[in-house]
Coordinates of C-alpha atoms in Angstrom, one line a residue:
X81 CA 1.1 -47.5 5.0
X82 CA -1.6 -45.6 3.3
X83 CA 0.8 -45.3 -0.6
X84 CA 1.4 -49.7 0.3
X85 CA -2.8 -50.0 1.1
X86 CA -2.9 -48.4 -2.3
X87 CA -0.5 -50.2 -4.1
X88 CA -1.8 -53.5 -2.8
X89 CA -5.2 -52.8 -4.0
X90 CA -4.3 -51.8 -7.7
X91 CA -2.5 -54.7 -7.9
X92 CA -5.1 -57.2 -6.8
X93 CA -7.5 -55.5 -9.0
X94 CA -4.9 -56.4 -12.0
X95 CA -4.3 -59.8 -11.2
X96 CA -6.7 -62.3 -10.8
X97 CA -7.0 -63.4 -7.0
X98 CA -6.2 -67.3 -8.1
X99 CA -3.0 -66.3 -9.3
X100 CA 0.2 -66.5 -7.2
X101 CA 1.1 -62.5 -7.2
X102 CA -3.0 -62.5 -6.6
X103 CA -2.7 -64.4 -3.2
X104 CA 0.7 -62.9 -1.9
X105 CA -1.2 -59.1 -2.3
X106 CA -4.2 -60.4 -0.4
X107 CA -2.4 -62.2 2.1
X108 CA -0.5 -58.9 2.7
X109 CA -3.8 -56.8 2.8
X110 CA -4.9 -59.2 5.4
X111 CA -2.2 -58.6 7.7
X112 CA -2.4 -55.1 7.0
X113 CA -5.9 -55.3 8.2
X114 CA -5.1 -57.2 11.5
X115 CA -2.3 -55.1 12.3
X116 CA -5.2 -52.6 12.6
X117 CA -7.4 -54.0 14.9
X118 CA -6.4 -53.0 18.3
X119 CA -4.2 -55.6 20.4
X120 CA -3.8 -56.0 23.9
X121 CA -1.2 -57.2 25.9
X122 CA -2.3 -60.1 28.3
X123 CA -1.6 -57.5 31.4
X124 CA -4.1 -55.4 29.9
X125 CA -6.6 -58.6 30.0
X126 CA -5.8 -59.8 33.2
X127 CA -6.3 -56.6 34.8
X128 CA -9.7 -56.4 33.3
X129 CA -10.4 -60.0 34.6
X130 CA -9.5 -59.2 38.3
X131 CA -11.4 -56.1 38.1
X132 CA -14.4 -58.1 37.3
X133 CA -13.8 -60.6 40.0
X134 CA -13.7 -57.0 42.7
X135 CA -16.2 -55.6 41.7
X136 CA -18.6 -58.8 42.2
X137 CA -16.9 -59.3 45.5
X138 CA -17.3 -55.6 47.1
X139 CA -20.6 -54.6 45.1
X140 CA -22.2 -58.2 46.7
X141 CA -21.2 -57.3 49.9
X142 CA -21.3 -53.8 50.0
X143 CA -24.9 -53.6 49.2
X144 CA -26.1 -55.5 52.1
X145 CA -22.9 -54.5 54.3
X146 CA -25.6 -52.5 56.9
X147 CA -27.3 -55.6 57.1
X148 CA -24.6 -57.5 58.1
X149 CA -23.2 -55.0 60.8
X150 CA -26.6 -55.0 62.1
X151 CA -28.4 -58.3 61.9
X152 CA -24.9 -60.7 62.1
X153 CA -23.0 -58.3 64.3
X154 CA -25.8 -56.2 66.5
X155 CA -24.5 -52.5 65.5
X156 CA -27.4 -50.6 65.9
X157 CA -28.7 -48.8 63.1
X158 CA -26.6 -45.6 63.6
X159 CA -23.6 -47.8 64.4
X160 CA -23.6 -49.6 61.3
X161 CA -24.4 -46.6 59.3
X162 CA -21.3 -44.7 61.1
X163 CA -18.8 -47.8 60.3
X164 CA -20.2 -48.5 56.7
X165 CA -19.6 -44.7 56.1
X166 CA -16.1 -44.5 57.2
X167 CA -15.7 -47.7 55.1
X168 CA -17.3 -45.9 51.9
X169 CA -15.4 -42.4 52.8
X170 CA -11.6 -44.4 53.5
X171 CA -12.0 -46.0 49.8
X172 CA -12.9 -42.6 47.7
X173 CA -10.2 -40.7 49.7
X174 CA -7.2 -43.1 49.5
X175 CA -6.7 -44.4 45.7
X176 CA -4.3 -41.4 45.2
X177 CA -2.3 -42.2 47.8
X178 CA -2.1 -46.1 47.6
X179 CA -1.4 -44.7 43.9
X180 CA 1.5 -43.4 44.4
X181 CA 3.0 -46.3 46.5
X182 CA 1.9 -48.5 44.2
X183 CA 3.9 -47.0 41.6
X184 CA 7.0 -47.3 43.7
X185 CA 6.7 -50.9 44.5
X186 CA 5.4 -51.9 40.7
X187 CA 1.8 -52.7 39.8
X188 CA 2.3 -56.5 40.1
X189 CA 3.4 -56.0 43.4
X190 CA 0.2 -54.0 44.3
X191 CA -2.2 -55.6 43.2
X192 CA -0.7 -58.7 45.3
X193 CA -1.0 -56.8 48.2
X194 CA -4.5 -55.6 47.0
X195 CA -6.2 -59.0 46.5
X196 CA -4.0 -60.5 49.9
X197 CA -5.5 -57.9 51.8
X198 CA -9.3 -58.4 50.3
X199 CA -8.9 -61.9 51.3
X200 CA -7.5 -61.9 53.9
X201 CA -10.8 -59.3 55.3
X202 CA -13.6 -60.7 53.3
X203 CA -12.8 -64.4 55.2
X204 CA -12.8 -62.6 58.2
X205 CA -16.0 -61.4 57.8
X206 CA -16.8 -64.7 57.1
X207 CA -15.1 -66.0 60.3
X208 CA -15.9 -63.2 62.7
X209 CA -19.5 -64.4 63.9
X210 CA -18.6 -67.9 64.3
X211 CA -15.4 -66.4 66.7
X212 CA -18.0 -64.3 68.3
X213 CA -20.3 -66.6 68.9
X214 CA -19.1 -67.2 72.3
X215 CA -19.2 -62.9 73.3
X216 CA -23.2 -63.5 72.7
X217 CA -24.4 -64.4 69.1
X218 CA -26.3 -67.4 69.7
X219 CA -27.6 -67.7 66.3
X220 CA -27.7 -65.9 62.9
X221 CA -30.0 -68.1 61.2
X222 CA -33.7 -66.4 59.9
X223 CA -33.9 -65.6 63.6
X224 CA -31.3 -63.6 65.2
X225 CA -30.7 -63.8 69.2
X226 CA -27.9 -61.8 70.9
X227 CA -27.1 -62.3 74.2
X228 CA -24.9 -60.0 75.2
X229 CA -23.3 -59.1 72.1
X230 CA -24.9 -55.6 71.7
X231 CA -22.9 -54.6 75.3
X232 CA -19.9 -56.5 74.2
X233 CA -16.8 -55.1 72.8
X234 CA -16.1 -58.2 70.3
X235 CA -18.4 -56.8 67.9
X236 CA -15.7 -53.9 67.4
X237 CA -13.4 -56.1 65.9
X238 CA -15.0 -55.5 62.5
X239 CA -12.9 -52.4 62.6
X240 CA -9.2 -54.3 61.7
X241 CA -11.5 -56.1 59.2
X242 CA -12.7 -53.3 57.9
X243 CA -9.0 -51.3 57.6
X244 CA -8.2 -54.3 55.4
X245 CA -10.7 -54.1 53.0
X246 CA -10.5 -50.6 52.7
X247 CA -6.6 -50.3 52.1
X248 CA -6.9 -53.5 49.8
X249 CA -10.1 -51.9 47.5
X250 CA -7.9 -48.6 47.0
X251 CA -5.0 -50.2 45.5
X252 CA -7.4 -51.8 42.9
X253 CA -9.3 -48.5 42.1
X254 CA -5.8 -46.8 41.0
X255 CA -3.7 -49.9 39.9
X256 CA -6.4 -51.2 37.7
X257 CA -7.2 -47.9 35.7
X258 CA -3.6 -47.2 35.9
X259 CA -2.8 -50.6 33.8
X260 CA -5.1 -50.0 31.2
X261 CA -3.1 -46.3 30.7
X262 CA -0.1 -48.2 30.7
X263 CA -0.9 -51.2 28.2
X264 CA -2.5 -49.2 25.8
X265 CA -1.5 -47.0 22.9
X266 CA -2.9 -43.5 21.7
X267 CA -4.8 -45.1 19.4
X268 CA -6.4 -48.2 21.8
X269 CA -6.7 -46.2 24.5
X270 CA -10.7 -45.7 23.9
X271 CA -11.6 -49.4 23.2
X272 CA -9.2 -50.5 26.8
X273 CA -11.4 -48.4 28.6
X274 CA -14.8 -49.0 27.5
X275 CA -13.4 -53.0 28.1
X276 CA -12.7 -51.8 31.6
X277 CA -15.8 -50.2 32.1
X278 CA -18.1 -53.1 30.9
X279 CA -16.2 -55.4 33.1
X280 CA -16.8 -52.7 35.8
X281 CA -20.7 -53.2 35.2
X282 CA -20.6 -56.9 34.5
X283 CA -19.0 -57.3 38.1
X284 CA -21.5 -54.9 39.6
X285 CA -23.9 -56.7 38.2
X286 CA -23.4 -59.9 39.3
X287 CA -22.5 -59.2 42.2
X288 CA -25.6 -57.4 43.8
X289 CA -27.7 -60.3 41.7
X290 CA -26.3 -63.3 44.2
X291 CA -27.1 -61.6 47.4
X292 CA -30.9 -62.3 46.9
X293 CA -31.0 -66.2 46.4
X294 CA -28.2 -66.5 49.4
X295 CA -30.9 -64.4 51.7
X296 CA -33.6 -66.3 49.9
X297 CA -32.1 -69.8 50.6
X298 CA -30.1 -69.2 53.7
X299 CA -31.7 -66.2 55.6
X300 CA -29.8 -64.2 57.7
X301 CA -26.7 -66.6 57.5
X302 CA -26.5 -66.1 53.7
X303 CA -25.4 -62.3 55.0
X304 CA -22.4 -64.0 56.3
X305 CA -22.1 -66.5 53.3
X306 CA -21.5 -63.6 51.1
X307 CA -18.6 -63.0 52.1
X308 CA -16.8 -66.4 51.9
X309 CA -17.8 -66.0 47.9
X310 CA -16.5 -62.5 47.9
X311 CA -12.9 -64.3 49.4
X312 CA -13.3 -67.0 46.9
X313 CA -13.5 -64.1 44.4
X314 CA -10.3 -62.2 45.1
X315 CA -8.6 -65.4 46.1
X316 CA -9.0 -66.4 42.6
X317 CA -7.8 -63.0 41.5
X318 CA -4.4 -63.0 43.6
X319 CA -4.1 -66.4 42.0
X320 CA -4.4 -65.0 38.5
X321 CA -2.5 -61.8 39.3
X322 CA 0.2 -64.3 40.3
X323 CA 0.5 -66.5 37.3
X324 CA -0.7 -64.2 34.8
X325 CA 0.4 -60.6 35.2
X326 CA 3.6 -59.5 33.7
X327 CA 4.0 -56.3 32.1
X328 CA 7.0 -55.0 29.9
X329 CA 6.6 -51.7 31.7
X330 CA 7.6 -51.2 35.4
X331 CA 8.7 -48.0 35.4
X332 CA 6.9 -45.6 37.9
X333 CA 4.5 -42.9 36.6
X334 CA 2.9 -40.1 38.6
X335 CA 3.8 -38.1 41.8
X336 CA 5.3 -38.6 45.6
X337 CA 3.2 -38.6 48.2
X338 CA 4.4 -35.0 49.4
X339 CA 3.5 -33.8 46.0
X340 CA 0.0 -35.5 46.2
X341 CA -0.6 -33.6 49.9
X342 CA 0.8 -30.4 48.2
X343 CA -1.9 -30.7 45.0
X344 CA -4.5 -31.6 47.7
X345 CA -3.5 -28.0 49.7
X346 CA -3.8 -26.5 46.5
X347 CA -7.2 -27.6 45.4
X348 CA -8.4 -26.7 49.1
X349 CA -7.4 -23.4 48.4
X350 CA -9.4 -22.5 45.6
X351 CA -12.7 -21.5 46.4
X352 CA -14.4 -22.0 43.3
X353 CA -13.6 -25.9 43.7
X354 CA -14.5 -26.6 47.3
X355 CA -17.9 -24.6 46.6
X356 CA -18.2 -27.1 43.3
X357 CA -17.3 -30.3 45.8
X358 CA -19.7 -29.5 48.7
X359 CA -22.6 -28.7 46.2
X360 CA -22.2 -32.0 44.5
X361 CA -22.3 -33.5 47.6
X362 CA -25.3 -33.2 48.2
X363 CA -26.0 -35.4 45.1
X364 CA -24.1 -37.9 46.2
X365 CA -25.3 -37.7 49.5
X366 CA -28.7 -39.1 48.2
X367 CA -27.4 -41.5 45.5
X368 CA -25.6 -43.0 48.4
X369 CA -28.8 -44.1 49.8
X370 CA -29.1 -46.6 47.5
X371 CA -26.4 -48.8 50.2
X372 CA -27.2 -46.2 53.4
X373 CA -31.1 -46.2 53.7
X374 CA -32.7 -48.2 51.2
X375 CA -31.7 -52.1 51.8
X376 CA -32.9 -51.8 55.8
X377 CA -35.8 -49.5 54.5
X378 CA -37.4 -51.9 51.6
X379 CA -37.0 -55.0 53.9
X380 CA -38.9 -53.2 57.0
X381 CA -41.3 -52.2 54.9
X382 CA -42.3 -54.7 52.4
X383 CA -40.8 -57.6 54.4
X384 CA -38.0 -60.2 53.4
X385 CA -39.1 -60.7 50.0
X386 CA -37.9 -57.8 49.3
X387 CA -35.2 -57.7 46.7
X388 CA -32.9 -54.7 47.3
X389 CA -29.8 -55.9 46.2
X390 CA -31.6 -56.3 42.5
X391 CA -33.1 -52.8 42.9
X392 CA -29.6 -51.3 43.6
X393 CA -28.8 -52.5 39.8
X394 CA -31.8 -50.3 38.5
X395 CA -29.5 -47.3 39.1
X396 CA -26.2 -48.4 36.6
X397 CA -29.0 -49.8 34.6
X398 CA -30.5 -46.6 33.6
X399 CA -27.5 -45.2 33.0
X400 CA -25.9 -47.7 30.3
X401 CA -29.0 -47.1 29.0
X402 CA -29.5 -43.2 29.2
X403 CA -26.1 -41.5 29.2
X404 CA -24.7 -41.7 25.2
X405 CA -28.2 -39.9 24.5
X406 CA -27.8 -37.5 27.0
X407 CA -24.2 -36.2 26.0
X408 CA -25.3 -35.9 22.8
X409 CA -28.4 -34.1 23.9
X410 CA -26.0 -31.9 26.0
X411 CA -23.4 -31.8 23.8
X412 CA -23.6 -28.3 22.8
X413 CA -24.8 -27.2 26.8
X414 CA -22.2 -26.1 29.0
X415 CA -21.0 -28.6 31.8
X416 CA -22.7 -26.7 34.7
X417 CA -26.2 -26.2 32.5
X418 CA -25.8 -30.3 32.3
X419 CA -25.2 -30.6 35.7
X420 CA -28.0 -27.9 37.2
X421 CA -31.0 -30.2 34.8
X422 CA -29.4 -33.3 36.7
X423 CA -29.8 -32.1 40.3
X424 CA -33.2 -31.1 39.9
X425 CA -34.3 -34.0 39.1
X426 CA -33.0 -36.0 42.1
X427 CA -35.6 -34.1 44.6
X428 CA -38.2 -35.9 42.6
X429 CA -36.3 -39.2 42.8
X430 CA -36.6 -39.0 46.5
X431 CA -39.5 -37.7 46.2
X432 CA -40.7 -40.5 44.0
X433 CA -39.1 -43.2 46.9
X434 CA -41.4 -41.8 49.6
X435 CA -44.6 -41.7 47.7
X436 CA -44.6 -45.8 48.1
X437 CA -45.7 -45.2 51.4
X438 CA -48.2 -43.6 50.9
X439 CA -50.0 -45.3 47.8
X440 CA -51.7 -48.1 50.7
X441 CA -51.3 -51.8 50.5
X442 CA -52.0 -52.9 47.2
X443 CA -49.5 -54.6 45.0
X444 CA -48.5 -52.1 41.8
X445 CA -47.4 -54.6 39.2
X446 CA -47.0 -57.8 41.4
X447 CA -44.9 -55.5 44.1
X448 CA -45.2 -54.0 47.4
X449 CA -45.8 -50.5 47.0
X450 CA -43.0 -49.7 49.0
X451 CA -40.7 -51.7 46.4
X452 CA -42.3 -50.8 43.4
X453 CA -41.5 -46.7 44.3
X454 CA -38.4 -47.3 45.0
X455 CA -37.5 -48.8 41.6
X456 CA -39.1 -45.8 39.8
X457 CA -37.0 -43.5 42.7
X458 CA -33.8 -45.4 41.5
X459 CA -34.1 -44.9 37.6
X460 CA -34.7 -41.3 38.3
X461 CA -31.4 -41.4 40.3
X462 CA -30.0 -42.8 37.3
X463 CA -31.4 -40.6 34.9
X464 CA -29.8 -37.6 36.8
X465 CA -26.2 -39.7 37.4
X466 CA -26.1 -39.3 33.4
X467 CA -26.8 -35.6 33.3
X468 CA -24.1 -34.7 36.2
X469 CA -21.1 -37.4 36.3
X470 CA -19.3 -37.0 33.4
X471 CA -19.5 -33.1 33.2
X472 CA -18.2 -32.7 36.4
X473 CA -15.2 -34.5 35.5
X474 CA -15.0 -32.4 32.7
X475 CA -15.7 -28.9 34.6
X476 CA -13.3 -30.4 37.5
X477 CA -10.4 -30.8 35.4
X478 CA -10.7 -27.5 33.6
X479 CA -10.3 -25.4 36.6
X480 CA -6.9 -27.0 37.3
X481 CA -3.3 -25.7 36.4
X482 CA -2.6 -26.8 33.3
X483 CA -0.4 -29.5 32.9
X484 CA -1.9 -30.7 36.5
X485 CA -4.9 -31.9 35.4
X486 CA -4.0 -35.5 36.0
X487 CA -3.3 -34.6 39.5
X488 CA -6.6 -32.7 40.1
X489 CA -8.6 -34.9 39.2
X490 CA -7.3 -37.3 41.7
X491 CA -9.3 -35.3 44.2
X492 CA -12.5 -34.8 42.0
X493 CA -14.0 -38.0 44.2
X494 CA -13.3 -35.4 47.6
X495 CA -17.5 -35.2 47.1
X496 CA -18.1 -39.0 47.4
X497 CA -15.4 -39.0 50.1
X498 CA -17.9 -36.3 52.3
X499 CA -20.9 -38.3 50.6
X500 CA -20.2 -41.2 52.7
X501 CA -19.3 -39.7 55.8
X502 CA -22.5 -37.3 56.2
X503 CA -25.1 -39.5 54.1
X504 CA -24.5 -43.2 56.0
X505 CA -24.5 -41.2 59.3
X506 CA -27.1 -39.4 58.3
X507 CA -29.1 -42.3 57.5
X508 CA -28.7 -44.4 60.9
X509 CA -30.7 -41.5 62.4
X510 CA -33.0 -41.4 60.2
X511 CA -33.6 -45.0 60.6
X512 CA -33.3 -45.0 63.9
X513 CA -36.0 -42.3 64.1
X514 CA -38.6 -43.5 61.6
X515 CA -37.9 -46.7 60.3
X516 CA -36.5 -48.4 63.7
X517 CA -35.0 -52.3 63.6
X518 CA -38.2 -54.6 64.3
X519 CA -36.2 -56.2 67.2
X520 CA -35.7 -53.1 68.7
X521 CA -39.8 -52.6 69.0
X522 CA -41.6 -53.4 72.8
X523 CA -42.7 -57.2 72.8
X524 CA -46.2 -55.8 72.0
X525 CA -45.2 -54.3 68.5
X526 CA -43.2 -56.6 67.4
X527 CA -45.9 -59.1 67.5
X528 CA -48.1 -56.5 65.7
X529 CA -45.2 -56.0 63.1
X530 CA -45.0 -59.6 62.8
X531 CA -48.2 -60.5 62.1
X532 CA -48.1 -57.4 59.6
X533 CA -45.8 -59.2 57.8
X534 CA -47.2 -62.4 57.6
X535 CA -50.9 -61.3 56.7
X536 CA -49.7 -58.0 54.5
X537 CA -51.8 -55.7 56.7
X538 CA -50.8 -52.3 58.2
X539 CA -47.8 -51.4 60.2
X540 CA -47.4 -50.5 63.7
X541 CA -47.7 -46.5 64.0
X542 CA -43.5 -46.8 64.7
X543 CA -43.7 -47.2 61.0
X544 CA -46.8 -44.4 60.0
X545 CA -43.6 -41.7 58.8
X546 CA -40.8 -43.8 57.3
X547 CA -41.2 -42.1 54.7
X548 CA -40.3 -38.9 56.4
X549 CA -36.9 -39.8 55.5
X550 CA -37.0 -39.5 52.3
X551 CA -38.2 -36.0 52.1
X552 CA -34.9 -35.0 54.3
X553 CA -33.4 -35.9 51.3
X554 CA -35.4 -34.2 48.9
X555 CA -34.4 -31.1 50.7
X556 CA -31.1 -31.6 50.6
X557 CA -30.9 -32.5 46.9
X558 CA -33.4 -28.9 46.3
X559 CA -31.0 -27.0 48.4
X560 CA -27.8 -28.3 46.4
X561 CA -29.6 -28.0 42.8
X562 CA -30.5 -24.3 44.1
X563 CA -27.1 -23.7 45.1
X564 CA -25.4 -24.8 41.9
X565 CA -27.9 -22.3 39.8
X566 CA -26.1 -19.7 42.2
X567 CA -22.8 -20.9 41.7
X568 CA -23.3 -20.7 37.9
X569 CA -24.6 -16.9 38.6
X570 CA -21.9 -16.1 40.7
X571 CA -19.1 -18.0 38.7
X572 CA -20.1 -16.4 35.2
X573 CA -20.1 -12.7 36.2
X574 CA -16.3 -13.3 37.6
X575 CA -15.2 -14.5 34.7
X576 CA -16.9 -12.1 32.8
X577 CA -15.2 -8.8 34.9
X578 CA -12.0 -11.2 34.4
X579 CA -12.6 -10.7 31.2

């Protein structure tokens, strides 16, 4: 191609371009030139647009998914925290495993079943309070009643709801990533995936930005709106996935699922990992606070206008914006020096998120103080997210076996799996303890907390230390940055009597 690129320019440089041998030369260079550009198969695109229909759906529920379990459905704070964290924890831990079905039954097929079964859950949480209106929700309007629902069973039926979701969302995390593998070349490999992972944002995005107006316009019932527009959004994508979707190759990739339980065994047993995955958990833990602690938290304490589903995008935010500089800064850093700068800077992101209760009443830039800390909290989070991520996909997959480094790194997300489990649980407590539901308060404080929030004055003293929560997690990011400064220590002189 390169000896013909030559040729072809020589010879349009003899012949002027007017000329009939001119044109036939040009009009080859300029297929020459297309033929370079990368091309994608319309798989590749369709999988791209029903990733960004997904991620608007689960991102615009997710974020206010506490809410919902506890202002539309009466969980109490550590209820909803518990269900939102199995939730969370079910969707990092099963991708590998709906994987490896899905490769068995073809991706088509998969993501079919994926966008059927986000449907199918999504309208019930749409449905679910209307069907339960009659076990004691009387209305879920700006003002909330219950009679009889927080004693009642009914509210429990979130959990079928729930499984579907869950098994739906972890067909899309594998299938999706695993189309773009398969409908790309060596050579466009690069390009598919930073299309997949602005599609990614551009879904996140959007989907955190509509829950504000909804709650704006609608209240409490725009909680339960939400999720009608997420169903609308993976209706659509079935639909598309349907008529759209056809892929020359259908041949299944990857491993059974005894092999997958085998590789997990096997990464269990090495030391070095788990040490890795329960130190980064503690990361995670506190970026996880972001769905956990901090919608309930902002609203309690700088009232409804509050925006915390737009504060939420803050976080990918800073790290479009931060993270090309910092691998470049880090470049020539080893993946555990990267990773030791980024977790010690999340102690003063949650650090940074308690300080806004402390700072008084007055507004700091047209927000409550409250709100405004909390943005600065989330950047830093973000900020850190660029330092530690994608090294610790990079460390991960060097420990493996070679030639199972594919594999491995299916498990690398064990940490957000163990996130979600111990930070959302950890969070209803929390909440429960210093930052309690205002319907929860004695008739006497809830009219004090009430007329707090209409006049902007102080509190009631159930509210003096909700910030106290935030410092729990600066210890536990401290400990974990601490600990991975040890594990470097520790790791380095093994190697170097391996050696």
């Amino acid at each position: 191609c390169r000896t013909l690129r030559g040729d072809c320019d020589r010879a349009c440089v003899k012949r002027p371009a007017g000329s009939l041998a001119g044109r036939r030369f040009a009009s080859i260079r300029r297929s020459m030139s297309e033929s370079s550009k990368p091309k994608f198969t319309r798989a590749f695109w369709t999988a791209n647009a029903v990733e960004l229909l997904e991620r608007a759906a689960w991102y615009g529920v997710f974020v206010a998914l506490t809410l919902y379990l506890s202002r539309i459905l009466a969980f109490t704070d550590i209820e909803a925290a518990t269900v939102a964290g199995v939730f969370s924890a079910g969707l990092y831990f099963l991708p590998t495993f709906s994987g490896a079905y899905a490769d068995k039954i073809g991706f088509r097929n998969a993501l079919l079943v994926a966008f059927g079964l986000l449907t199918i859950g999504y309208g019930s949480m749409w449905l679910l309070p209307t069907m339960l209106e009659g076990a004691g929700l009387v209305e879920y309007g700006k003002e909330v009643t219950f009679m009889g629902l927080k004693e009642s069973w009914h509210k429990w039926l979130f959990v079928p709801v729930m499984l579907c979701v869950m098994v739906g969302g972890s067909f899309i995390k594998s299938v999706i990533t695993g189309t773009v593998a398969r409908e790309t070349t060596v050579e466009t490999r690069a390009k598919g995936y930073s299309i997949f992972y602005a599609m990614v944002n551009v879904g996140a995005f959007s989907g955190k930005t509509i829950v504000k107006p909804l709650r704006e316009s609608m209240g409490n019932e725009g909680l339960v709106v939400l999720n009608l527009f997420a169903a609308g959004m993976t209706a659509l994508a079935f639909v598309l996935v349907l008529l759209l979707y056809k892929s020359e190759r259908t041949e299944g990739e990857g491993k059974s699922i005894g092999e997958i339980v085998t590789a997990l065994k096997a990464v269990l047993k090495q030391a070095r990992l788990v040490v890795l995955i329960l130190i980064i958990t503690g990361f995670w833990m506190v970026q996880h606070q972001m769905y956990a602690t901090m919608p309930k938290y902002v609203l309690r304490m700088a009232g409804e206008g509050a925006s915390p589903s737009w504060y939420a995008n803050v976080n990918p935010a800073t790290v479009v914006l931060t993270v090309s500089a910092v691998t470049a800064l880090m470049a020539k850093r080893s993946a555990l020096f990267s990773m030791t700068i980024g977790m010690f800077i999340m102690p003063v992101s949650a650090m940074m998120m308690a300080a806004g209760n402390l700072l008084g009443l007055e507004p700091i830039m047209g927000m409550h103080p409250v709100a405004f800390m909390m943005v600065v909290g989330i950047a830093f989070q973000g900020f850190a997210e660029s330092f530690i991520s994608p090294r610790f996909l990079e460390y991960f997959s060097l420990q493996a076996p070679e030639g199972e480094e594919g594999l491995y790194l299916g498990f690398s997300h064990l940490h957000s799996f163990l996130a979600s489990l111990l930070g959302f649980i950890f969070s209803g407590f929390l909440l429960d303890s210093f930052c309690p539901n205002p319907q929860e308060l004695p008739p006497d404080q809830l009219e004090l907390y009430k007329t707090a929030m209409e006049t902007g004055g102080a509190l009631p003293e159930a509210y003096a230390h909700a910030h106290y929560i935030w410092y729990f997690f600066v210890g536990i990011s401290a400990l974990s940055a601490v600990s991975l400064v040890i594990y470097g220590k520790v790791v380095s002189s093994i190697d170097a009597k391996s050696s």
